Coordinates of C-alpha atoms in Angstrom, one line a residue:
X21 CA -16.9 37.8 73.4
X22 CA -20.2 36.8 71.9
X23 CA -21.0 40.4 71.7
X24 CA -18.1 41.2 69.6
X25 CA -19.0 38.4 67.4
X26 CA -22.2 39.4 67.1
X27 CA -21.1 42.9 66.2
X28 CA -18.7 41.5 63.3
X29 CA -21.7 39.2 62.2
X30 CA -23.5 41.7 61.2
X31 CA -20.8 44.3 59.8
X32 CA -20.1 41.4 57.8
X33 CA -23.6 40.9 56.7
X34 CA -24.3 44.5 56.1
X35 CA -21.4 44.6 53.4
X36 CA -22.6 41.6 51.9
X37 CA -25.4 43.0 51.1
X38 CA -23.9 46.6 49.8
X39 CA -21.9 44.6 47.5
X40 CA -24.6 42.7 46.0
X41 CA -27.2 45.3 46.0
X42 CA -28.1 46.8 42.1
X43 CA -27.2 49.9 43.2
X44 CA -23.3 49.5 43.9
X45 CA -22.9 47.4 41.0
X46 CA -24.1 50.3 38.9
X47 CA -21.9 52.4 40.1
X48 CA -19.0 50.3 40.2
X49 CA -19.4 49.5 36.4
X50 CA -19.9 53.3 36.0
X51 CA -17.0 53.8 37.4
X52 CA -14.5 51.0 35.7
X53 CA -16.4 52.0 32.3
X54 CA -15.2 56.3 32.6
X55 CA -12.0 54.5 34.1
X56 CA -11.4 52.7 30.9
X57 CA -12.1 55.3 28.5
X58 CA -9.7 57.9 30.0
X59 CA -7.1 55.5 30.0
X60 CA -7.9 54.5 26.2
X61 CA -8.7 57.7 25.0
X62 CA -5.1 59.0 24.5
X63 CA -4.4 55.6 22.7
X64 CA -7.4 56.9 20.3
X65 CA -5.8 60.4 19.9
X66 CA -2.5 58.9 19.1
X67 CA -3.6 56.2 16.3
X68 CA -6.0 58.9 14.7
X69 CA -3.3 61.8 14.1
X70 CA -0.8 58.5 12.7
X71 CA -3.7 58.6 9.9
X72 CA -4.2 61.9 9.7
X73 CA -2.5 64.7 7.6
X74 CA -0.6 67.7 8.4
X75 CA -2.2 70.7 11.1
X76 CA -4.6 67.5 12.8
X77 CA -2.9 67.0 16.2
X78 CA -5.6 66.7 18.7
X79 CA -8.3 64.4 17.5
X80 CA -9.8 61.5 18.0
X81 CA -11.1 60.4 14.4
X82 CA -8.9 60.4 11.7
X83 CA -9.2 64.2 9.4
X84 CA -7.7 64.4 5.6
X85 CA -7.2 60.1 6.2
X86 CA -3.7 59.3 4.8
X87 CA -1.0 56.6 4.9
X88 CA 1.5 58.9 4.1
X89 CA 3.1 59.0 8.0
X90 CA 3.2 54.8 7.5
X91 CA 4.8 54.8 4.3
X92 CA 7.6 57.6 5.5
X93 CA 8.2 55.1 8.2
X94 CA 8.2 51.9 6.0
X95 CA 11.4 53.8 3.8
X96 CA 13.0 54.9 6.9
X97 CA 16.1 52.6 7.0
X98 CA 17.2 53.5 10.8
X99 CA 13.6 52.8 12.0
X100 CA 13.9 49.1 10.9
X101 CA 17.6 48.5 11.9
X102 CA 16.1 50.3 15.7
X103 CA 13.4 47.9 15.2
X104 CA 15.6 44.8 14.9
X105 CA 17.6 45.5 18.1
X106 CA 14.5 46.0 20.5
X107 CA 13.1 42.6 18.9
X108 CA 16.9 41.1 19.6
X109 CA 17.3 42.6 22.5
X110 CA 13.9 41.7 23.9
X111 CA 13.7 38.0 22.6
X112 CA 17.4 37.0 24.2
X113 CA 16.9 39.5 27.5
X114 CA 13.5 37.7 28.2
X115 CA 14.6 34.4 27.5
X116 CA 17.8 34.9 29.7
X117 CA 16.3 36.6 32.6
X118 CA 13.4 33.8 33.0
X119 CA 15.7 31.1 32.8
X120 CA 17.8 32.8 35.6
X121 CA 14.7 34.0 37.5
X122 CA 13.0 30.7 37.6
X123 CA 16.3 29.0 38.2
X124 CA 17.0 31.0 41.3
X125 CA 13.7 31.0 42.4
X126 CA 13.2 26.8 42.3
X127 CA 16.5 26.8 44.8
X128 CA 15.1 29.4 47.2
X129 CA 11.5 27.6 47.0
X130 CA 13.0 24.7 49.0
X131 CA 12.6 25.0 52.8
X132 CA 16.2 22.9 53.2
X133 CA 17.8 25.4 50.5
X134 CA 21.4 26.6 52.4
X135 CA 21.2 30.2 53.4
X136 CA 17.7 30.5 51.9
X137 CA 16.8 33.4 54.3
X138 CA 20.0 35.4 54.2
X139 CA 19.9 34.8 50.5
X140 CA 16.3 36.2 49.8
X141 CA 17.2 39.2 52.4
X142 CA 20.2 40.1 50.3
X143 CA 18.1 40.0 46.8
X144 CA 15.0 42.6 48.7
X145 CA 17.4 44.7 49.6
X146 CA 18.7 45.0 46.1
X147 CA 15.3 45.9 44.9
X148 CA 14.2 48.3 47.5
X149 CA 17.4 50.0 47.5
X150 CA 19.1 50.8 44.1
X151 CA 23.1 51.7 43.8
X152 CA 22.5 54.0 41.6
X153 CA 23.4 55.5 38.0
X154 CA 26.7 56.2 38.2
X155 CA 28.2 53.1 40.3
X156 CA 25.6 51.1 37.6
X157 CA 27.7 52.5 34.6
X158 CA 31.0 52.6 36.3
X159 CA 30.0 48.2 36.8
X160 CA 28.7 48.3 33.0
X161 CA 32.3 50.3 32.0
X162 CA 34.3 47.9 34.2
X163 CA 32.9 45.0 32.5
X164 CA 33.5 46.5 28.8
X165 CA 30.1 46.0 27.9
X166 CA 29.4 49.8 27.2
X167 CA 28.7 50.6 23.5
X168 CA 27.0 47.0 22.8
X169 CA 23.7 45.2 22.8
X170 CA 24.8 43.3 26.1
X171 CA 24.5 46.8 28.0
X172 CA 20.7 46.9 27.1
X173 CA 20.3 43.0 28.5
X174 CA 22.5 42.3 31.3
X175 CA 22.0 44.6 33.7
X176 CA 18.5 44.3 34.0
X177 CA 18.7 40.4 33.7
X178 CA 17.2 39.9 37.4
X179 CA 13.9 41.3 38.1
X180 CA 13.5 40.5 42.0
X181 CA 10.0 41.2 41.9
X182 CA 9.3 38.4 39.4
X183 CA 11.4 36.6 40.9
X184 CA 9.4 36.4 43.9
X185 CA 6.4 35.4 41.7
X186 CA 7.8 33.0 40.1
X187 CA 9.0 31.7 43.8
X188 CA 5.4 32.2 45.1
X189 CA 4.0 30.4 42.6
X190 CA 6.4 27.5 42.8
X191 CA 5.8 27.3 46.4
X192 CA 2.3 26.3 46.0
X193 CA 2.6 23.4 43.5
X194 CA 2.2 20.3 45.7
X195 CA 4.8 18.3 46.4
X196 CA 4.0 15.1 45.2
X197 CA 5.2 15.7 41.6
X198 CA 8.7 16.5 42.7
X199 CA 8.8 13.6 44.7
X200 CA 6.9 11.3 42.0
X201 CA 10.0 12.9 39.5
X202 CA 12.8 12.0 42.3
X203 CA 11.2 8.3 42.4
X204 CA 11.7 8.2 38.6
X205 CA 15.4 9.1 39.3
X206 CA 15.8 12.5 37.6
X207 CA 18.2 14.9 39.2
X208 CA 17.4 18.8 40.3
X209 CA 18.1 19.6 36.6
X210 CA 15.5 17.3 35.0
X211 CA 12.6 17.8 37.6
X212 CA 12.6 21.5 37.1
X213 CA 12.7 21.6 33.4
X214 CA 10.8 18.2 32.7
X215 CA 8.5 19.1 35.4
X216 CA 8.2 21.9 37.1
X217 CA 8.2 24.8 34.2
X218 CA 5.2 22.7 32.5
X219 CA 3.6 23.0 35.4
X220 CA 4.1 26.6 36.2
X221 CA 3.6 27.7 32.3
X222 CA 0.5 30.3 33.5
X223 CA 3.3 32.0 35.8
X224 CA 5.8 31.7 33.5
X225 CA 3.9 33.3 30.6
X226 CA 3.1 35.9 32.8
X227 CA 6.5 36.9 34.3
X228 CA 7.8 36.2 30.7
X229 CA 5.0 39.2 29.6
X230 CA 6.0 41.4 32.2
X231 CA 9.6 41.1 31.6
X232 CA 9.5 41.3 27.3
X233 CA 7.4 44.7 28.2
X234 CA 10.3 46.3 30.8
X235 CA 12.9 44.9 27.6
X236 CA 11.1 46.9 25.0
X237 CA 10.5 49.9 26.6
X238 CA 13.7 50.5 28.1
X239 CA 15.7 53.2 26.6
X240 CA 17.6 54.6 30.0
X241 CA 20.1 51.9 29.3
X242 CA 20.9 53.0 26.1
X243 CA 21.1 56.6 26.6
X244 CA 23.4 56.0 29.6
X245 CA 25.4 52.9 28.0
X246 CA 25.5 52.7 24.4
X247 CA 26.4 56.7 23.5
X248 CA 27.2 57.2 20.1
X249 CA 27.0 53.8 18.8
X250 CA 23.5 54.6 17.3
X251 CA 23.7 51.0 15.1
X252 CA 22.8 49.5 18.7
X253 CA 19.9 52.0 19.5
X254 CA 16.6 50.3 20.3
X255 CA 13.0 51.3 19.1
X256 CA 12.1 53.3 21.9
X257 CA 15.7 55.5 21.9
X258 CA 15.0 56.1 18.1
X259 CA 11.8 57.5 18.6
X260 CA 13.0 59.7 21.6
X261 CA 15.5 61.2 19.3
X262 CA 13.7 61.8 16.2
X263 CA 10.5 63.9 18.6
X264 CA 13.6 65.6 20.3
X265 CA 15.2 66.4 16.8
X266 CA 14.8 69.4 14.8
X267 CA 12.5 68.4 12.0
X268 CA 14.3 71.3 9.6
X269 CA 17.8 69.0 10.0
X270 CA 15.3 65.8 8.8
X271 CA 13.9 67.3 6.2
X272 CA 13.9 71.1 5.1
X273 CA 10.6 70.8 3.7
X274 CA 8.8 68.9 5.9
X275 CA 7.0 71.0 8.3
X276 CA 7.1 70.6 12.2
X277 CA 2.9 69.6 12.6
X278 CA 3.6 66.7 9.9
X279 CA 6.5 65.2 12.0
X280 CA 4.2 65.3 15.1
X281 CA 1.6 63.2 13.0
X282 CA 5.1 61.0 11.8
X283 CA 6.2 60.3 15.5
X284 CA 1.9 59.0 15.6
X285 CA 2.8 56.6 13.4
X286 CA 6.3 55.1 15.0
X287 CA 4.2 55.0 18.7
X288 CA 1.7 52.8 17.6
X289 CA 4.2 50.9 15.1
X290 CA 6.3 50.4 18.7
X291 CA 3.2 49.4 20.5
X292 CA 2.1 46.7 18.0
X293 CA 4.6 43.9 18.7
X294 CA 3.7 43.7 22.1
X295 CA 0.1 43.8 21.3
X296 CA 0.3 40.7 18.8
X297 CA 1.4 38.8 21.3
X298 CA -0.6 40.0 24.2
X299 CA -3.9 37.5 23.0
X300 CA -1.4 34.0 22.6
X301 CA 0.0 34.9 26.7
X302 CA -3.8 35.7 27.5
X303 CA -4.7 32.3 27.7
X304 CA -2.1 30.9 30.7
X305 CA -3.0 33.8 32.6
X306 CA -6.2 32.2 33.3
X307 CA -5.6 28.3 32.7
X308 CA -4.8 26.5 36.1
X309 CA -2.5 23.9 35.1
X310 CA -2.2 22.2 38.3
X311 CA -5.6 21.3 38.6
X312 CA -6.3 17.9 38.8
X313 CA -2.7 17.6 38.1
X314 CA -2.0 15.1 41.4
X315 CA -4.5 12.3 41.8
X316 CA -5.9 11.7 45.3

């Protein structure tokens, strides 16, 4: 037995000190640093043929600089009225599925919650195994929400993955500040929105993140649910259409290499919601607020 330890000792020891030597941090930063520029690089391409004029596809700076792809966008009329249902649909889809999320995940967090273990079994199964599309639009028909916003929000209302962070999380905020809210005399209701949500804000903001993201970018829901009813087509639907359109049916005299540098434009428009509010979400991802939150 001492042996054995011994031998662990020093494997232990011997990655230590690969993982601090100069060497491996070299390379590791080497390594994150090409990482990082292949995944940004296309982001690069993208923003500099928005600013670029006709025949410049494939670049990375800018060639014959031009707002003209911005200001085509700024007079399109179905481009705003797209825009205006992703921001509806994402604003009351994200509030609605983290109020439901955290709610269900505060009941299952409690050890003397009925059924807790059947319960959680029934909501893995649902995310490792999906019905699929067509009993999922057959439910959506059934409940006559096809060919409205409410197809685009409730069905994917409950994320079970985030769900289970949000339960994770919850399960390691000590006890005492329920039980502090309980001597108080507030209810269930009161101690998880008086208490526990301040608490959990950094997993909140973060689940709320994830969640605002999966809103915006989904257009399977409206292709499969929505159909013809383009007044209800989100952001990312519109954009699909217009690069699978025919750019002679937009415009006769536009040419096919200036739409490309057009459809530039609406990407990084779509990206930049989601990008202004990335930096005010940043900060709970790293704030602890339960520290120092219960007094020994």
């Amino acid at each position: 037995m001492n042996t054995v330890k011994m031998r662990k000792t020093e494997k232990t020891k011997q990655g230590n000190r690969i993982g601090d030597s100069p060497l491996f941090h070299t390379i590791n930063t080497v390594v994150l640093i090409l990482t990082a520029f292949v995944c940004i690089l296309p982001f690069f391409n993208v923003l500099a043929t928005a600013f670029s004029t006709a025949g410049y596809e494939i670049n990375f700076l800018p060639k014959g600089f031009t707002w003209f792809n911005f200001k085509h966008i700024l007079t399109d009329a179905g481009f705003w009225r797209a825009l205006g249902v992703s921001v509806m649909v994402t604003v009351v889809g994200t509030c609605l599925s983290v109020l439901i999320m955290y709610a269900a995940a505060y009941a299952l967090s409690k050890e003397d919650f009925p059924l807790r273990r059947g319960i959680m079994i029934f909501f893995i199964i649902t995310m490792v195994f999906s019905a699929g599309m067509v009993p999922n639009y057959i439910l959506v028909k059934t409940l006559g929400l096809t060919r409205t916003p409410w197809a685009l929000i409730l069905p994917s209302v409950v994320q079970v993955y985030n769900m289970i962070l949000i339960k994770s999380y919850l399960e390691g905020v000590p006890k005492e500040l329920e039980e502090s809210a309980k001597i108080d005399g507030a209810n269930s209701l009161q101690t998880m929105f008086k208490v526990m949500i301040p608490v959990s804000l950094p997993c909140v903001a973060s689940v709320s993140m994830f969640t605002a993201v999966s809103f915006w970018n989904n257009y399977t829901s409206a292709l499969l649910y929505l159909g013809t009813e383009e007044k209800w087509y989100p952001l990312s639907l519109y954009i699909l259409n217009y690069i699978q359109s025919d750019p002679d049916v937009l415009n006769p005299t536009m040419e096919n290499i200036q739409k490309a540098n057009i459809e530039s434009a609406m990407v990084i428009f779509s990206i930049l919601p989601i990008l202004l509010i990335y930096p005010f979400v940043l900060k709970f991802f790293t704030k602890g607020v339960t520290v120092g939150s219960v007094k020994g």
